[in-house]
XYZ file of C-alpha atoms in Angstrom:
728
model
C 11.234 -20.039 5.043
C 8.903 -17.679 7.064
C 9.062 -15.444 4.522
C 8.206 -18.022 1.553
C 5.146 -18.063 3.036
C 3.740 -15.344 3.730
C 4.729 -14.851 -0.037
C 2.712 -18.004 -0.928
C -0.008 -16.760 1.579
C -0.140 -12.878 0.193
C 0.375 -13.865 -3.473
C -2.939 -16.921 -3.448
C -4.840 -13.642 -1.813
C -3.810 -11.371 -4.167
C -4.487 -13.490 -7.270
C -7.303 -15.345 -5.916
C -9.467 -11.483 -5.953
C -7.507 -9.373 -9.283
C -4.229 -10.821 -10.858
C -2.560 -7.595 -12.593
C -0.976 -8.850 -15.309
C -0.486 -7.241 -18.651
C 2.849 -4.875 -19.972
C 4.228 -2.879 -18.831
C 5.099 0.379 -19.370
C 8.275 1.926 -21.276
C 9.717 3.791 -17.378
C 13.055 5.063 -17.383
C 14.015 6.354 -14.323
C 16.228 9.682 -13.496
C 19.245 9.653 -12.464
C 18.345 10.771 -8.821
C 15.316 7.842 -8.970
C 18.148 5.622 -10.015
C 20.285 7.141 -6.910
C 17.047 6.223 -4.883
C 17.134 3.252 -5.442
C 20.919 2.057 -5.069
C 20.663 3.920 -1.074
C 17.289 1.555 -0.493
C 19.389 -1.684 -0.646
C 21.714 -0.713 1.918
C 20.456 2.181 3.506
C 16.741 3.652 4.745
C 16.313 6.589 3.000
C 14.118 10.032 3.264
C 13.247 12.122 -0.182
C 12.579 16.005 0.171
C 10.967 16.056 -3.362
C 9.517 19.044 -5.311
C 6.578 19.710 -6.939
C 5.652 17.663 -9.853
C 9.587 16.107 -9.384
C 8.472 12.413 -9.949
C 7.135 10.156 -6.379
C 5.247 8.096 -7.885
C 7.519 7.513 -10.985
C 10.442 6.747 -7.474
C 7.836 4.375 -6.158
C 7.666 2.998 -9.159
C 11.758 2.559 -9.867
C 11.588 0.843 -6.863
C 9.794 -1.724 -7.305
C 11.191 -2.239 -11.493
C 14.300 -3.193 -9.232
C 13.125 -4.942 -7.054
C 10.680 -7.324 -8.677
C 10.625 -10.730 -6.249
C 10.156 -8.232 -3.145
C 7.054 -7.942 -1.294
C 5.920 -3.979 -0.997
C 3.989 -1.191 0.525
C 3.104 1.781 -0.620
C 1.099 4.166 2.294
C 0.004 7.284 0.400
C -1.907 10.106 2.715
C -5.374 10.883 -0.193
C -7.621 9.013 -1.911
C -6.820 10.346 -5.124
C -3.211 9.500 -4.768
C -3.606 6.015 -3.843
C -6.253 5.073 -6.663
C -3.964 6.978 -9.042
C -0.549 5.394 -7.940
C -2.899 2.236 -8.001
C -3.577 2.279 -11.804
C 0.173 2.443 -12.559
C 1.284 -0.360 -10.569
C -0.971 -2.787 -12.304
C 1.514 -4.532 -13.743
C 3.759 -5.150 -10.005
C 1.783 -7.782 -8.027
C 3.894 -7.085 -5.180
C 2.741 -4.320 -4.777
C -0.115 -3.243 -2.434
C -0.504 0.529 -2.115
C -2.849 1.389 0.378
C -4.067 5.187 2.198
C -3.697 5.186 5.779
C -6.630 4.566 7.323
C -7.376 1.540 4.474
C -4.129 0.477 6.313
C -6.162 0.896 9.437
C -8.648 -0.994 8.660
C -7.377 -3.506 7.370
C -4.282 -3.804 10.698
C -7.544 -3.706 12.863
C -10.090 -5.236 11.747
C -12.983 -2.286 10.993
C -13.739 0.810 8.585
C -12.023 3.306 9.040
C -13.357 6.651 7.978
C -12.588 8.975 9.810
C -10.405 10.412 12.339
C -13.085 9.562 14.986
C -13.138 6.277 14.283
C -9.736 5.997 13.956
C -9.042 7.949 17.397
C -11.326 5.761 19.229
C -9.162 2.487 17.633
C -6.307 3.833 18.762
C -8.214 5.123 22.414
C -9.933 0.976 22.800
C -5.597 -0.419 23.056
C -6.679 -3.723 21.263
C -3.680 -5.251 19.470
C -3.556 -5.043 15.929
C -4.483 -8.239 13.459
C -1.352 -9.137 11.777
C -2.744 -12.514 10.027
C -3.763 -11.384 6.552
C -0.870 -9.130 6.175
C 2.246 -9.439 4.341
C 5.780 -9.070 5.893
C 6.628 -6.612 3.685
C 10.061 -5.878 2.961
C 9.767 -2.387 1.306
C 7.507 0.472 2.295
C 7.170 3.567 0.542
C 5.670 5.976 2.988
C 4.527 8.792 0.486
C 3.332 12.994 1.514
C 5.169 12.395 4.770
C 4.666 15.909 5.735
C 0.761 15.338 6.602
C 0.709 12.783 8.679
C -0.970 13.804 12.539
C 0.088 12.064 15.744
C -3.052 8.985 15.174
C -1.479 8.167 11.730
C 2.271 8.733 13.524
C 1.029 5.725 15.350
C -0.174 4.363 13.242
C 3.261 3.787 11.071
C 5.069 2.992 14.272
C 2.703 -0.170 14.414
C 2.967 -1.239 11.163
C 6.579 -0.947 10.402
C 7.958 -2.253 13.589
C 8.916 -5.637 11.406
C 9.971 -3.847 8.927
C 13.749 -3.364 7.125
C 13.688 -0.718 4.488
C 12.465 2.369 4.370
C 11.526 5.003 1.901
C 10.204 7.437 2.991
C 8.884 11.213 0.574
C 7.275 14.870 1.105
C 7.939 17.820 0.704
C 8.047 20.346 3.992
C 6.605 22.879 1.764
C 3.665 21.274 0.745
C 2.618 20.999 4.099
C -0.593 22.514 4.127
C -2.615 20.182 6.587
C -1.663 21.755 10.262
C -5.613 22.413 10.748
C -5.789 18.862 11.202
C -2.991 18.377 13.273
C -0.477 17.772 11.187
C 2.852 18.481 11.320
C 6.425 18.575 8.631
C 7.966 17.393 11.280
C 7.169 14.009 10.848
C 8.970 14.170 7.688
C 11.746 15.737 8.386
C 12.520 14.171 11.381
C 12.118 10.606 10.245
C 15.336 8.878 10.385
C 14.641 10.086 14.254
C 11.332 9.329 14.877
C 10.465 5.945 12.564
C 11.596 2.817 15.265
C 12.441 0.039 12.588
C 14.351 -3.581 13.626
C 16.692 -3.061 11.137
C 20.468 -2.550 11.221
C 20.300 -0.027 7.904
C 21.178 3.240 9.474
C 19.277 6.764 7.377
C 20.075 8.639 4.651
C 18.471 11.709 2.426
C 18.252 12.518 -0.954
C 16.221 14.440 -3.061
C 14.554 14.837 -6.222
C 14.814 18.109 -7.086
C 13.429 19.128 -11.147
C 10.069 19.231 -11.023
C 9.273 16.860 -14.607
C 5.858 19.323 -14.614
C 7.003 23.171 -14.149
C 8.520 25.046 -16.709
C 11.818 26.114 -16.375
C 10.096 29.874 -16.517
C 7.784 29.204 -14.475
C 10.423 27.488 -11.710
C 12.383 30.434 -12.240
C 9.420 32.847 -11.221
C 8.635 30.993 -8.534
C 11.914 30.533 -7.114
C 12.744 34.675 -7.582
C 9.673 36.332 -7.371
C 8.171 34.062 -4.354
C 11.077 32.954 -2.507
C 13.435 34.708 -1.757
C 15.729 33.432 -4.803
C 16.558 30.288 -3.285
C 16.986 27.326 -6.533
C 14.052 25.985 -4.717
C 13.036 24.324 -7.910
C 14.422 23.432 -11.522
C 12.037 23.254 -14.139
C 12.776 20.755 -17.094
C 12.038 22.337 -19.704
C 11.250 25.457 -21.778
C 7.725 27.103 -21.536
C 6.106 31.035 -21.593
C 6.468 33.148 -18.486
C 3.885 33.761 -16.827
C 1.414 36.269 -17.396
C 1.155 38.411 -14.017
C -2.618 40.017 -14.408
C -2.530 43.707 -11.709
C -6.112 45.937 -11.970
C -9.381 45.770 -10.913
C -10.655 41.447 -10.931
C -14.090 42.907 -11.659
C -13.437 44.350 -14.917
C -14.525 40.479 -16.470
C -14.990 41.181 -19.571
C -11.247 43.025 -19.402
C -9.837 39.806 -17.734
C -11.653 37.662 -20.010
C -9.702 39.123 -23.020
C -5.944 37.406 -21.843
C -7.818 34.732 -20.728
C -10.805 33.619 -23.102
C -7.790 33.005 -25.632
C -5.815 30.870 -23.932
C -8.772 28.304 -22.259
C -9.120 28.057 -26.274
C -5.621 26.728 -26.665
C -5.113 24.438 -23.909
C -8.722 23.198 -23.561
C -11.560 24.068 -21.012
C -10.439 20.046 -19.786
C -7.138 21.052 -19.195
C -7.927 24.581 -17.192
C -8.251 24.933 -14.264
C -9.174 27.769 -11.822
C -7.560 28.686 -7.531
C -8.624 30.401 -5.177
C -8.008 30.622 -0.932
C -12.044 29.842 -0.926
C -14.583 29.243 -3.497
C -18.135 28.814 -2.007
C -18.147 31.621 0.558
C -16.458 34.126 -0.314
C -14.582 34.275 -4.216
C -16.583 36.830 -6.949
C -13.772 36.708 -9.126
C -13.271 33.334 -9.785
C -17.828 33.353 -10.646
C -17.751 35.571 -12.776
C -14.761 34.524 -14.954
C -17.125 30.298 -15.043
C -20.276 31.632 -15.220
C -19.415 34.388 -18.292
C -17.098 31.805 -19.596
C -19.964 30.034 -20.042
C -22.347 32.922 -20.922
C -20.291 33.888 -24.212
C -18.602 31.437 -25.057
C -19.909 28.354 -23.623
C -17.044 27.054 -22.142
C -18.221 24.109 -19.190
C -16.757 24.269 -15.561
C -17.681 22.026 -13.367
C -19.323 22.286 -10.297
C -17.988 23.279 -7.011
C -19.776 21.744 -4.261
C -17.870 22.661 -1.354
C -14.474 23.876 -0.850
C -13.243 20.478 0.922
C -14.788 17.871 -1.798
C -11.895 15.595 -3.522
C -12.303 16.342 -6.819
C -14.036 13.529 -9.193
C -12.444 12.872 -12.656
C -15.864 12.099 -13.698
C -17.263 15.849 -12.856
C -13.959 16.951 -13.744
C -13.781 15.976 -17.443
C -13.978 18.185 -20.232
C -14.666 20.793 -18.452
C -12.542 23.837 -16.612
C -11.703 23.215 -12.832
C -12.529 25.453 -10.151
C -11.036 24.268 -6.712
C -9.508 26.027 -3.864
C -5.638 25.331 -3.395
C -6.468 22.451 -0.733
C -8.519 20.855 -2.795
C -6.068 21.176 -6.125
C -3.159 19.348 -4.398
C -1.673 16.945 -5.903
C -3.219 17.727 -9.607
C -1.553 19.158 -12.606
C -3.442 21.138 -15.454
C -1.999 23.032 -18.199
C -3.152 25.443 -18.348
C -3.608 27.331 -13.654
C -5.197 30.770 -13.033
C -4.009 31.472 -9.767
C -6.171 33.990 -8.136
C -3.526 35.342 -5.389
C -4.443 36.286 -1.774
C -1.986 38.876 -1.434
C -3.699 39.951 2.517
C -2.502 37.124 4.196
C 0.467 38.870 6.408
C 3.135 35.812 5.994
C 6.853 37.542 5.744
C 6.841 33.781 4.136
C 5.200 32.108 1.359
C 2.657 29.962 2.686
C 2.907 26.397 1.812
C -1.146 26.903 0.402
C 0.203 29.483 -2.335
C 3.510 27.863 -2.648
C 1.574 24.855 -3.571
C -0.960 26.849 -5.944
C 1.770 28.277 -7.958
C 3.083 25.006 -9.248
C 0.171 23.011 -10.658
C 0.461 24.708 -14.027
C 2.786 22.088 -16.671
C 2.549 24.990 -19.552
C 1.132 28.093 -18.337
C 0.546 30.179 -15.298
C -1.149 33.197 -15.126
C -1.424 34.630 -11.647
C -4.362 37.310 -11.081
C -3.863 40.246 -8.570
C -6.523 42.720 -7.079
C -5.291 45.760 -7.148
C -6.594 46.830 -3.719
C -4.328 44.588 -1.985
C -0.469 44.974 -2.089
C 1.696 42.578 -1.557
C 2.702 40.474 0.761
C 5.930 40.794 2.579
C 8.549 37.958 1.221
C 7.809 38.505 -2.405
C 10.005 40.530 -4.992
C 8.260 43.146 -5.852
C 11.540 43.226 -8.990
C 11.363 39.971 -9.822
C 8.025 39.711 -10.453
C 8.628 42.360 -13.313
C 11.529 40.567 -14.559
C 10.212 37.122 -15.122
C 6.695 37.577 -15.707
C 4.479 38.812 -18.684
C 3.303 41.856 -16.889
C -0.529 43.207 -17.914
C -2.343 45.817 -15.834
C -5.640 46.702 -16.189
C -5.587 49.849 -14.719
C -5.206 53.506 -16.247
C -2.637 54.528 -14.185
C 0.390 53.352 -14.092
C 1.586 50.326 -12.688
C 3.526 50.106 -8.953
C 5.762 48.326 -6.209
C 3.468 47.446 -3.327
C 5.215 46.197 -0.967
C 5.587 46.978 2.016
C 8.971 46.366 4.153
C 7.482 44.171 7.508
C 3.624 43.434 8.830
C 3.485 43.884 12.654
C 2.772 39.389 13.689
C -1.082 38.772 13.189
C -3.893 38.333 15.975
C -3.927 35.150 18.026
C -7.402 35.288 16.732
C -9.109 37.125 14.044
C -12.973 36.529 13.910
C -14.263 36.822 10.043
C -17.492 39.410 9.603
C -19.418 36.497 9.049
C -20.104 32.799 9.355
C -22.218 30.471 7.822
C -23.473 27.507 9.875
C -22.182 25.213 7.268
C -18.970 26.255 7.131
C -17.833 26.635 11.109
C -16.483 23.415 12.372
C -15.327 22.592 8.810
C -11.397 21.915 8.491
C -11.643 21.365 12.799
C -9.043 18.789 13.326
C -11.895 15.466 14.844
C -10.252 15.521 17.802
C -10.431 18.395 18.913
C -14.369 18.279 17.434
C -14.541 14.723 19.570
C -13.359 16.145 22.624
C -15.766 19.591 22.763
C -19.055 16.970 22.115
C -18.068 14.636 24.737
C -17.668 17.716 26.747
C -20.223 19.943 26.476
C -23.449 18.072 24.365
C -25.097 14.422 25.201
C -25.710 12.630 22.189
C -28.446 9.489 21.970
C -27.790 8.193 18.861
C -31.536 6.759 18.599
C -32.013 5.431 15.324
C -28.748 2.673 14.282
C -28.414 3.154 10.475
C -30.544 0.243 8.516
C -28.458 -2.579 6.154
C -26.816 -1.183 2.897
C -29.135 -2.896 1.176
C -31.795 -1.217 2.567
C -30.238 2.937 1.643
C -31.880 5.117 -0.216
C -29.124 4.544 -3.648
C -29.975 7.966 -4.900
C -27.463 8.644 -7.076
C -24.453 11.317 -6.568
C -23.820 12.542 -10.153
C -25.293 12.424 -13.127
C -24.194 12.144 -16.989
C -25.762 14.759 -18.464
C -23.808 14.218 -21.908
C -23.738 11.134 -23.573
C -21.036 11.881 -26.151
C -18.213 14.001 -24.249
C -19.298 12.067 -21.484
C -19.749 14.812 -19.124
C -21.166 15.292 -15.542
C -22.797 17.085 -12.569
C -22.484 16.431 -9.124
C -26.343 16.029 -7.438
C -25.359 14.863 -3.686
C -25.380 18.391 -2.492
C -29.243 19.398 -3.607
C -30.415 15.313 -2.978
C -31.775 16.081 0.558
C -33.421 19.600 -0.723
C -35.276 17.931 -2.712
C -36.357 15.695 -0.015
C -37.543 18.734 2.160
C -39.308 20.430 -0.440
C -41.485 16.808 -0.908
C -41.807 16.187 2.764
C -43.267 20.061 2.861
C -45.871 19.415 -0.369
C -47.482 16.519 1.629
C -47.943 18.050 4.942
C -49.456 21.344 2.968
C -50.282 20.736 -0.565
C -47.382 24.036 -1.680
C -44.127 24.472 -1.917
C -42.056 27.115 -1.029
C -42.015 29.422 -4.068
C -38.811 31.707 -2.889
C -35.665 30.648 -0.028
C -33.555 33.265 0.427
C -35.301 35.765 -1.406
C -34.153 33.703 -4.584
C -37.710 32.315 -6.856
C -37.704 28.983 -8.028
C -39.652 28.862 -11.137
C -43.138 29.442 -12.438
C -44.988 26.579 -9.498
C -47.420 24.316 -11.695
C -50.691 23.496 -10.936
C -51.750 21.576 -7.804
C -53.294 18.825 -10.162
C -49.639 18.461 -11.567
C -47.893 18.368 -8.265
C -49.610 15.229 -7.559
C -48.184 13.139 -10.028
C -45.204 11.420 -8.283
C -43.486 11.939 -11.011
C -43.454 15.316 -12.560
C -42.913 16.391 -9.036
C -39.178 14.885 -7.959
C -38.249 16.106 -12.008
C -39.840 20.110 -10.761
C -38.339 19.246 -7.526
C -34.747 18.641 -8.558
C -34.756 21.659 -11.189
C -36.159 24.042 -8.948
C -33.169 22.948 -5.857
C -30.471 22.731 -8.209
C -31.708 26.080 -9.765
C -31.548 27.213 -5.641
C -28.028 26.321 -5.707
C -27.132 28.059 -8.940
C -29.231 31.736 -7.531
C -27.663 31.227 -3.187
C -24.396 29.922 -4.469
C -23.272 31.937 -7.259
C -21.916 29.439 -8.779
C -23.913 28.315 -12.039
C -22.705 26.735 -14.039
C -23.754 22.849 -13.325
C -27.718 24.855 -13.583
C -26.773 26.293 -17.247
C -25.246 22.932 -18.615
C -28.459 21.188 -17.313
C -30.915 23.556 -18.752
C -28.534 24.078 -21.961
C -28.395 19.951 -22.203
C -31.983 19.985 -21.779
C -31.360 17.337 -18.792
C -34.431 15.987 -17.183
C -33.553 16.569 -13.532
C -35.049 12.398 -13.313
C -32.341 10.787 -11.456
C -34.967 11.555 -7.904
C -37.947 9.965 -9.757
C -36.965 6.072 -8.419
C -36.219 7.695 -4.703
C -38.236 10.231 -3.708
C -40.709 8.989 -3.219
C -39.279 6.645 -0.686
C -37.344 9.359 0.787
C -40.082 11.582 1.830
C -42.188 8.345 3.552
C -39.465 7.689 5.300
C -39.211 11.157 6.689
C -42.456 11.396 6.729
C -42.238 7.755 9.032
C -40.198 10.752 12.103
C -43.253 11.823 12.630
C -45.628 8.943 12.775
C -47.116 10.195 15.533
C -48.315 13.346 15.114
C -51.315 13.762 11.824
C -50.963 15.736 8.879
C -53.343 18.573 9.890
C -51.801 18.937 13.532
C -47.984 18.462 11.937
C -48.474 20.902 9.282
C -49.214 23.353 11.955
C -46.978 22.638 14.193
C -43.934 22.601 11.648
C -41.966 25.216 9.915
C -39.787 24.318 7.332
C -36.000 26.691 6.268
C -36.537 29.180 9.090
C -34.159 32.299 8.226
C -31.479 32.450 11.618
C -28.844 35.001 11.889
C -27.441 36.370 15.232
C -24.522 38.938 16.145
C -21.651 37.051 18.321
C -19.025 38.619 20.592
C -16.157 37.267 21.520
C -12.143 39.095 22.863
C -14.040 42.368 21.328
C -14.698 41.137 18.340
C -17.623 40.672 16.465
C -18.981 38.314 14.345
C -22.711 37.633 12.357
C -23.553 33.285 12.655
C -25.686 32.683 9.767
C -27.692 29.313 8.981
C -30.899 27.851 7.757
C -32.951 25.521 10.072
C -34.364 22.668 7.831
C -37.866 22.514 10.487
C -38.292 23.711 13.264
C -41.561 21.950 15.054
C -43.085 23.443 18.228
C -45.785 22.026 20.793
C -47.631 23.059 23.596
C -47.891 26.905 22.297
C -43.931 27.315 21.331
C -42.794 26.075 24.681
C -41.812 22.551 23.225
C -39.364 23.103 20.317
C -37.624 20.411 18.305
C -34.748 21.292 15.750
C -34.605 19.120 13.105
C -31.300 19.063 10.418
C -32.476 16.278 7.012
C -29.305 14.945 5.692
C -28.560 12.657 3.149
C -25.328 11.198 3.381
C -23.324 8.390 3.721
C -22.642 8.272 7.528
C -23.757 11.504 9.184
C -20.915 13.143 11.630
C -19.215 15.322 14.092
C -19.505 18.576 11.512
C -23.111 18.109 11.327
C -23.678 18.366 14.936
C -21.816 21.937 15.830
C -24.846 23.403 13.049
C -27.514 21.748 14.754
C -26.024 22.757 18.081
C -24.993 26.581 16.500
C -28.883 26.735 14.955
C -30.120 25.868 17.881
C -28.171 28.455 19.814
C -29.343 31.332 17.261
C -33.046 30.123 17.894
C -32.824 30.214 21.207
C -31.054 33.580 21.401
C -33.804 34.763 19.187
C -36.022 33.545 21.455
C -34.885 33.941 24.999
C -38.040 32.930 27.073
C -38.640 29.300 25.673
C -36.700 26.466 26.588
C -33.490 25.106 24.159
C -35.045 23.694 20.883
C -34.169 19.585 21.216
C -31.960 19.041 18.339
C -32.287 16.235 16.194
C -30.301 15.364 13.084
C -31.595 12.698 11.166
C -30.151 11.080 7.453
C -32.993 10.103 5.257
C -30.739 7.589 3.132
C -30.082 5.576 5.707
C -32.354 6.034 8.644
C -29.703 7.848 10.977
C -31.185 9.624 13.939
C -29.226 11.068 16.741
C -30.788 13.453 19.459
C -28.870 16.202 20.935
C -28.877 17.876 24.564
C -27.875 20.342 25.533
C -28.430 24.269 27.035
C -27.887 27.902 26.182
C -24.661 27.826 28.232
C -23.108 25.007 26.450
C -24.356 25.442 23.266
C -22.198 28.871 23.811
C -19.391 27.608 24.795
C -19.008 24.990 22.102
C -18.692 27.653 19.658
C -17.195 30.161 21.360
C -13.884 26.673 21.297
C -14.582 25.669 17.600
C -14.187 29.357 16.335
C -11.221 30.018 18.248
C -9.222 26.723 17.713
C -10.635 27.568 13.718
C -9.503 30.813 13.538
C -6.922 31.438 16.047
C -3.496 30.984 15.331
C -1.225 28.264 15.771
C 1.477 27.457 17.457
C 3.850 25.194 16.625
C 4.854 22.951 19.306
C 8.903 23.912 19.553
C 10.555 20.412 18.000
C 11.918 19.175 21.661
C 7.690 18.779 23.379
C 7.563 17.292 19.052
C 9.688 14.834 19.885
C 8.417 13.848 24.000
C 5.266 13.303 22.586
C 6.883 10.522 20.059
C 8.443 8.937 22.018
C 5.245 8.450 23.771
C 3.605 7.558 21.392
C 6.160 4.355 20.799
C 6.142 3.223 24.380
C 2.520 3.249 23.371
C 2.651 1.397 20.535
C 5.761 -1.141 22.770
C 2.640 -1.920 25.120
C -0.158 -2.484 22.256
C 1.835 -5.114 20.688
C 3.184 -6.914 24.016
C 4.534 -10.877 23.005
C 6.125 -8.605 19.761
C 7.238 -5.589 21.425
C 10.303 -7.687 21.015
C 9.879 -6.293 17.761
C 10.275 -2.962 18.722
C 13.467 -1.676 19.825
C 13.828 -0.091 23.166
C 12.546 3.880 23.392
C 14.997 5.560 25.652
C 12.956 8.917 25.332
C 13.653 12.159 24.527
C 17.200 11.090 24.876
C 16.867 8.931 22.029
C 16.986 12.379 20.060
C 19.453 14.742 21.583
C 22.233 15.274 18.723
C 20.081 14.215 16.130
C 19.845 16.573 12.737
C 17.050 17.848 11.463
C 17.340 16.108 7.799
C 15.658 19.051 5.648
């Protein structure tokens, strides 16, 4: 039998790599999960799963009920994939992929970003089926998050399948900025092609095993207009709602510190819309908890860096709403963003509200009114309310707010964040249209990479770690400056590094590597406002020696990029850490663009200028390209009598080098198009447009499969969807 051959090949492949033997844990599915397992025997099933309702447990129930069946579980995030893999270790016939991992396997190339994904799709190269078993059941998790490219992959992958289990929650769709569309979940019975004769059945996982009844009722009544959307599963304390001047950190900590002691730092998270850019409340809470009580906190490298278990172990976890999706803690402190002009609870707010296993705390600034959808009476009835103001607490809700403007610029935009959360497909289109990128140096083989650590252990007993990837690049450029000038910058952006040692001491490579790493860490603490990493490392008397084996070779690698220049000439012509700032007006709005140029090389009396952006990363990206283009624009606007600078992106880690050529006019167009996408209102496609796009993708996949298209159902364009009802 064909299936037996596939099964034999799969088992041989699987067991040659790793054998997942061991006792399965005692797992008893809930009534809702059992119903889904039974539906899947004769139907495809689409499930609306509430936060904490046991999606992964449902997948395990399916595996438990089908022990001799090849099953694939496809997840949206790497973190979820790893968590799911751990749970399925005792199920050898279950494979767990991310969408990108599946695409890499399917097309025989490593796909680590959306740009490569789009290139693979454009190439129209047929998939490689040889090493892909014919799975009898495929479980698609978090299907509210896919983009069109992921839908295209899904159509390609499931063309031969028999049964599908689709899991997701429309209220947890938060990646619109990446092109995700929750309609892929809601319309899945209509848009997922399959040769199977089975019909579709809808189901729900309505009970949250994470949330208490008190928290679930509070969310339903205060934020969801009374809709009984979530059912709590256990008793717990009422949410704590703290209202007032959030600058009064000491007063707020009278309530938060006892809770953090009760639940422990490792079981505590503080969530906000953003951390690095503007949220001073979280910074003050984190810093004060350490200063007064030595409560450790994980360092927030960036708003979008994924959570690392090593970094968060034993510490309070500060995070953005988006980054904390899929995570939970016993105690969650939620810094409400009540300035959003929504008449419906934003999905990101909903996600943040549903992360607490035991105690939810809401912080609400007295300066900002409630969002229109919030039920003030339900708040007063469903929480322990604390007002830290002298005057009585008043309801602040307003009737209706006007719709938000289609485009609204913030007062200040930092260059490093300008392209963040912009879809890679959009970046790709803008860059292809306006810029000329020459990849003059390819990455070295992996064996030649400078593998400086991205995290270091700071407490052996408690197994605490701190991230350091963000300071490695700064350490290299500081050492490069020392080689060039014999000096090291003692002030950057008004922030002083510690006392500069003598020149004789600095000549020692080991001492200099330690001192520069320490200075770069301290500099980041002062500029970012998050001082937890610096203070925790200093308190532990950490050596700061992780760059000792790597700094000399890193600096020499950077020096080779300037091999044709003598040291005195280069020292004269090269300027390090140049601050840049300009006002930009768009659509009768003005913002301030701010950034730093790592290095500016000026020759021929300023008539020949090259701007360098130095990275220490796994791979250069289009986001890095946008950063250096904006810096070039800022410099050119301040030096309009000179030609637009040449732009260089250089990655010390793997010796990759890109050179970007453009003009002042094109650079401005790039900036304006990026900002319009990032700060413009997302226009949702109507259902007909969405379904038409799905039909186009299905035709594209049918052509891609060629001879295998006989397995693909005939696509009837939009007519195939007419009269179909939305599942949820």
